[in-house]
C-alpha cells in the first residue's frame, strides 16, 4: 500500500468478543469506525460488538459505518440511531448504478469520480454571513466550488427550491477540491433578482434496454432505468424466477418487460440477442464465486464485442464485476462501462467514514426521484 505522509497505520490482532482484547483497538477514541466488508452475519456481529463497546464509554460522537449486501440485514432505524450506526446496502446501490449507466456511456466513471477521494468531493460547510439569503442568491456568491444543495433540518436537499432561505444552522453542500476551497464572495449584482426562466429539456425519445443475467435486485434495476426506457428485454432468466420478477414490477404499466427464451451460452443466441439491442447490461451471477462469475461476464463481453464489430452493430455494454483485476482484463474505451462491486463497496465505506451525512446525497443521486 502506498501510504500518504499524513497517514499512520497501526495493526492489532484482537478478538472482538473479548472485552480486554477489544480495548486494544481504542474505538472509543476514534472519530469513525469502519467495519471491513464481510458476509452480512459477520458484519452485523462486528457492528453490534463495537457499538456496544462505545455505549459503555463516555464518547457519544464516534460513528460506526458498514456495508451490507442483503436488505434483511439492515438494522432497524431505532437501533441504528441509538448505536450511531450508518449502513448502506451495497447490492441495491450497485443495481441503481447499473440502471443509470447502461443507457449513458461513461456514467460509471462519473460515479467513481464522485465516490473516490481524487479530484473534487462533496462537502457540507457552514457559510457565515449567508443567513437569510435565497438558495438562488447563494449560487452566485460561492467561489472555489459548485453549490449542489443545503444541509437543512437534519437532511441534505440536493438542488432545492431556489426560493429556499438559508438558515443560521444550515450548511451548504458543495462539490469542491477541498473542504477549505469554497469561499463566500462579496455581493454579486444581479440585474433584477429574478429567477431564471424555465428552460426544461424536452423529453427523450423512447428507448429499450437488454439485461443479461439475474441478481436479487433485478427489480430495482428495472425500476431505476431512465423514464424514457419503455421496453426491457431479459435474457438468461430461469423459468422459476420469471413470475417473481414480473410480480415485483407489475405496477410499471408504462414499461413492457419481455423474456428472451433462447440460450445465450451459445454464440448464435447471443448474436440474435445483440441484433435487437441498443443497450446491454450484464449482471454477475451471485450463485458463483467471484472468479467464476467474473469469467462468465468477461466471455460475454468478448463475444458481444466481436459480434458488434463483425455485424457493424451499434450497442453499448455495461457490466457488473466483482473484482477490479477482472475489470482490468477487458478495460478499454469502446462504449463499455464497468461497475466493480468491490470498488464501490470500499469507496462508499470510505465516504461514510468521512461524512455519514452524505448517505442521503448518494441515495438521491442514484434514484430517479428528486
XYZ file of C-alpha atoms in Angstrom:
370
model
C 0.000 0.000 0.000
C 1.320 3.420 -0.895
C 0.800 5.271 2.394
C 0.460 9.083 2.316
C 2.804 11.069 4.558
C -0.019 12.187 6.843
C -1.285 8.641 7.495
C -0.084 6.226 10.172
C -1.273 2.612 10.053
C -1.365 0.579 13.286
C -2.171 -3.143 13.089
C -3.733 -5.009 16.005
C -4.761 -8.619 16.493
C -7.906 -8.635 18.595
C -10.801 -10.936 19.390
C -13.800 -8.634 19.082
C -15.750 -10.772 21.557
C -13.093 -10.353 24.252
C -13.580 -7.008 26.100
C -9.918 -6.842 27.141
C -8.733 -7.532 23.614
C -11.239 -5.022 22.237
C -9.699 -2.269 24.358
C -6.531 -2.507 22.229
C -8.452 -1.034 19.312
C -9.319 2.131 21.256
C -12.574 2.511 19.349
C -13.825 4.971 21.966
C -11.017 7.353 20.932
C -11.871 7.180 17.228
C -13.803 9.727 15.234
C -15.102 6.980 12.971
C -15.068 3.167 12.889
C -15.329 1.346 9.539
C -16.302 -2.327 9.543
C -14.421 -4.095 6.734
C -16.794 -5.737 4.200
C -17.518 -9.383 5.045
C -20.546 -11.664 4.944
C -23.593 -9.912 6.376
C -23.850 -12.006 9.563
C -20.225 -11.320 10.466
C -20.657 -7.632 9.691
C -23.728 -7.358 11.955
C -21.876 -9.117 14.797
C -18.932 -6.732 14.487
C -21.262 -3.741 14.283
C -23.051 -4.643 17.493
C -19.870 -5.528 19.400
C -18.211 -2.224 18.509
C -21.308 -0.111 19.123
C -21.980 -1.797 22.473
C -18.388 -1.065 23.459
C -18.911 2.580 22.545
C -22.118 2.738 24.554
C -20.124 1.718 27.620
C -17.821 4.725 27.234
C -18.440 8.443 27.583
C -17.806 9.038 23.906
C -21.055 9.695 22.039
C -19.532 11.191 18.872
C -17.900 8.150 17.257
C -19.740 6.877 14.199
C -19.798 3.217 13.131
C -20.044 2.541 9.397
C -20.588 -0.663 7.436
C -21.573 -2.140 4.093
C -24.455 -4.649 3.988
C -25.337 -6.841 0.994
C -28.875 -8.040 1.691
C -31.795 -5.881 2.750
C -32.907 -8.231 5.537
C -29.672 -7.476 7.411
C -30.207 -3.718 7.519
C -30.725 -2.802 11.187
C -33.947 -1.049 12.270
C -33.671 2.748 12.389
C -34.176 2.870 16.164
C -31.224 0.505 16.731
C -29.017 2.255 14.174
C -29.631 5.687 15.712
C -29.071 4.507 19.269
C -25.772 2.904 18.316
C -24.687 5.684 15.882
C -24.592 3.173 13.009
C -24.683 4.083 9.328
C -25.046 1.105 6.993
C -25.678 1.133 3.262
C -26.995 -1.775 1.217
C -24.389 -2.167 -1.496
C -26.379 -4.573 -3.726
C -29.175 -2.022 -4.125
C -26.603 0.707 -4.788
C -24.943 -1.444 -7.472
C -28.341 -2.118 -9.062
C -29.090 1.600 -9.303
C -25.662 2.353 -10.770
C -26.214 -0.308 -13.438
C -29.643 1.091 -14.258
C -28.327 4.629 -14.739
C -25.093 3.816 -16.545
C -26.378 1.231 -19.030
C -28.013 3.897 -21.229
C -25.407 6.623 -20.646
C -21.856 5.675 -21.591
C -19.236 6.951 -19.165
C -21.620 7.495 -16.268
C -19.968 4.718 -14.240
C -16.713 6.713 -14.369
C -18.659 9.736 -13.117
C -19.916 7.749 -10.124
C -16.344 6.657 -9.389
C -15.196 10.287 -9.512
C -17.917 11.270 -7.043
C -17.267 8.377 -4.655
C -13.460 8.354 -4.601
C -11.150 10.862 -2.919
C -9.339 12.040 -6.035
C -10.246 15.399 -7.537
C -13.399 17.038 -6.208
C -15.666 15.671 -3.475
C -18.924 16.607 -1.769
C -18.555 18.606 1.449
C -21.030 20.177 3.850
C -19.707 23.526 5.096
C -21.055 26.324 7.286
C -21.491 29.617 5.493
C -21.264 32.572 7.909
C -22.977 35.649 6.553
C -25.361 33.755 4.274
C -28.281 33.672 6.705
C -31.473 34.968 5.102
C -30.295 34.561 1.502
C -32.215 32.526 -1.038
C -30.515 29.446 -2.430
C -30.633 31.181 -5.829
C -28.550 34.030 -4.393
C -26.063 31.628 -2.822
C -25.283 30.032 -6.181
C -23.890 33.334 -7.470
C -21.897 34.098 -4.326
C -19.866 30.926 -3.745
C -16.433 30.623 -5.323
C -13.955 27.752 -5.261
C -16.634 25.112 -5.613
C -20.019 24.266 -7.096
C -23.066 24.505 -4.776
C -25.219 21.383 -5.019
C -27.677 21.722 -2.157
C -28.278 22.579 1.511
C -28.000 20.513 4.687
C -31.274 21.662 6.202
C -33.349 20.305 9.087
C -31.179 17.213 9.539
C -31.158 16.134 5.900
C -29.499 17.110 2.640
C -31.616 18.794 -0.032
C -29.989 18.462 -3.454
C -30.782 21.272 -5.884
C -33.516 22.682 -3.582
C -36.189 25.241 -4.394
C -34.349 28.422 -5.479
C -36.531 30.390 -3.020
C -35.437 28.283 -0.008
C -33.955 30.637 2.596
C -30.603 29.714 4.146
C -30.905 29.500 7.940
C -28.202 30.085 10.535
C -27.947 26.390 11.436
C -27.883 25.270 7.772
C -24.803 24.089 5.891
C -24.094 24.270 2.184
C -23.492 21.102 0.163
C -20.710 21.914 -2.268
C -18.616 19.967 -4.797
C -15.024 21.175 -4.435
C -11.348 20.151 -4.409
C -11.046 20.541 -0.633
C -13.301 21.475 2.272
C -11.499 24.816 2.629
C -11.672 25.768 -1.072
C -15.234 27.257 -1.187
C -15.476 30.923 -0.185
C -18.387 33.311 0.301
C -17.906 36.118 -2.221
C -18.884 39.774 -1.882
C -22.333 40.528 -3.179
C -22.598 39.893 -6.908
C -25.041 42.263 -8.629
C -27.933 40.598 -10.386
C -29.952 42.558 -12.916
C -33.360 42.279 -11.262
C -33.040 39.463 -8.729
C -35.469 37.378 -10.747
C -35.160 33.636 -11.022
C -34.013 32.261 -14.387
C -36.655 31.404 -16.951
C -37.896 27.830 -17.094
C -35.620 26.038 -19.547
C -36.834 22.464 -19.342
C -35.186 19.930 -21.618
C -37.667 18.248 -23.994
C -38.426 14.607 -23.140
C -36.121 11.985 -24.602
C -37.459 9.553 -27.235
C -38.479 6.045 -26.127
C -35.584 3.662 -25.557
C -35.007 -0.042 -24.846
C -32.600 -1.979 -22.606
C -31.450 -5.611 -22.619
C -30.407 -7.190 -19.308
C -28.426 -10.434 -19.289
C -28.402 -12.471 -16.076
C -30.116 -12.327 -12.704
C -29.483 -10.735 -9.326
C -31.795 -10.342 -6.337
C -32.003 -6.623 -7.040
C -33.027 -7.114 -10.681
C -36.441 -5.478 -9.959
C -34.513 -2.455 -8.635
C -32.516 -2.284 -11.875
C -35.763 -2.319 -13.887
C -37.424 0.304 -11.676
C -34.462 2.677 -11.734
C -33.982 2.685 -15.506
C -34.495 6.149 -17.042
C -38.127 7.095 -17.537
C -37.841 7.045 -21.333
C -36.998 3.301 -21.293
C -40.265 1.697 -22.352
C -39.039 -1.766 -23.356
C -36.916 -4.159 -21.244
C -35.678 -7.482 -22.626
C -34.470 -10.013 -20.028
C -32.152 -12.854 -21.038
C -30.681 -15.774 -19.109
C -33.505 -15.874 -16.520
C -34.505 -19.262 -15.111
C -38.143 -20.235 -15.654
C -38.867 -20.396 -11.921
C -37.745 -16.764 -11.466
C -39.734 -15.124 -14.265
C -43.038 -14.843 -12.392
C -41.229 -13.491 -9.331
C -39.573 -10.720 -11.359
C -42.820 -9.790 -13.119
C -44.698 -9.747 -9.812
C -42.275 -7.252 -8.280
C -42.573 -4.764 -11.154
C -46.216 -5.287 -12.088
C -47.033 -1.658 -11.253
C -44.781 -0.376 -14.072
C -47.623 -0.188 -16.563
C -45.745 2.066 -18.991
C -42.817 -0.338 -19.355
C -43.034 -3.543 -21.404
C -40.989 -6.435 -19.999
C -40.151 -9.368 -22.277
C -38.054 -12.520 -21.928
C -35.520 -13.797 -24.448
C -36.086 -17.538 -24.273
C -33.183 -18.820 -26.353
C -29.963 -19.912 -24.591
C -27.286 -17.237 -24.523
C -24.419 -19.522 -23.587
C -24.027 -20.165 -27.274
C -22.745 -17.607 -29.723
C -25.790 -17.884 -32.016
C -28.193 -16.983 -29.213
C -26.012 -14.074 -28.107
C -25.792 -12.803 -31.687
C -29.568 -12.838 -32.115
C -29.971 -11.035 -28.812
C -27.388 -8.401 -29.743
C -29.060 -7.643 -33.071
C -32.217 -6.466 -31.289
C -30.480 -4.497 -28.532
C -29.457 -0.858 -28.080
C -28.116 -1.010 -24.535
C -26.913 -4.259 -22.907
C -26.339 -4.695 -19.165
C -24.580 -7.884 -17.987
C -25.181 -8.926 -14.372
C -22.795 -11.033 -12.305
C -24.095 -14.445 -11.200
C -24.458 -14.303 -7.375
C -24.508 -18.108 -7.092
C -20.929 -18.447 -8.371
C -17.689 -17.484 -6.685
C -16.159 -14.168 -7.699
C -13.620 -15.615 -10.146
C -16.108 -17.835 -11.987
C -18.766 -15.124 -12.106
C -16.295 -12.579 -13.465
C -15.013 -15.009 -16.095
C -18.584 -15.584 -17.323
C -19.050 -11.824 -17.650
C -15.700 -11.421 -19.439
C -16.570 -14.106 -22.013
C -19.933 -12.481 -22.736
C -18.231 -9.108 -23.177
C -15.657 -10.561 -25.589
C -18.326 -12.313 -27.651
C -20.520 -9.208 -27.746
C -17.616 -7.012 -28.834
C -16.801 -9.473 -31.604
C -20.444 -9.556 -32.726
C -20.659 -5.764 -32.640
C -17.588 -5.425 -34.822
C -18.404 -8.238 -37.239
C -22.005 -7.202 -37.899
C -21.496 -3.419 -37.646
C -23.955 -3.101 -34.781
C -24.328 -0.062 -32.532
C -24.955 -1.014 -28.909
C -23.151 -0.170 -25.690
C -22.325 -2.596 -22.871
C -22.484 -2.169 -19.101
C -21.068 -4.979 -16.989
C -21.096 -5.784 -13.291
C -17.931 -7.394 -11.956
C -16.810 -8.487 -8.517
C -13.106 -7.676 -8.603
C -11.021 -4.856 -10.038
C -8.377 -7.138 -11.524
C -11.079 -8.841 -13.618
C -12.244 -5.485 -14.909
C -8.702 -4.607 -15.960
C -8.528 -7.652 -18.247
C -11.063 -6.174 -20.678
C -10.969 -2.464 -19.847
C -10.854 -0.143 -22.852
C -12.628 2.865 -24.347
C -15.146 1.251 -26.678
C -18.584 2.025 -25.267
C -18.207 -0.412 -22.373
C -18.866 0.586 -18.761
C -17.876 -1.422 -15.696
C -19.405 -1.431 -12.219
C -16.955 -3.213 -9.886
C -18.662 -4.357 -6.681
C -15.519 -4.446 -4.523
C -14.517 -0.933 -5.613
C -17.961 0.546 -4.954
C -18.119 -1.095 -1.511
C -14.723 0.281 -0.487
C -15.372 3.776 -1.839
C -18.787 4.056 -0.175
C -17.382 2.843 3.149
C -14.605 5.442 2.975
C -17.091 8.215 2.163
C -19.403 7.242 5.031
C -16.469 7.158 7.442
C -15.528 10.682 6.434
C -19.060 12.147 6.385
C -22.061 9.904 7.262
C -24.486 12.671 6.224
C -23.535 12.044 2.588
C -25.546 8.818 2.552
C -28.614 10.918 1.723
C -26.754 12.587 -1.146
C -25.713 9.290 -2.703
C -29.191 7.807 -2.296
C -30.786 10.706 -4.155
C -28.146 10.760 -6.898
C -28.838 7.093 -7.539
C -32.621 7.277 -7.808
C -34.976 8.550 -10.477
C -36.857 10.570 -7.897
C -35.708 14.070 -6.994
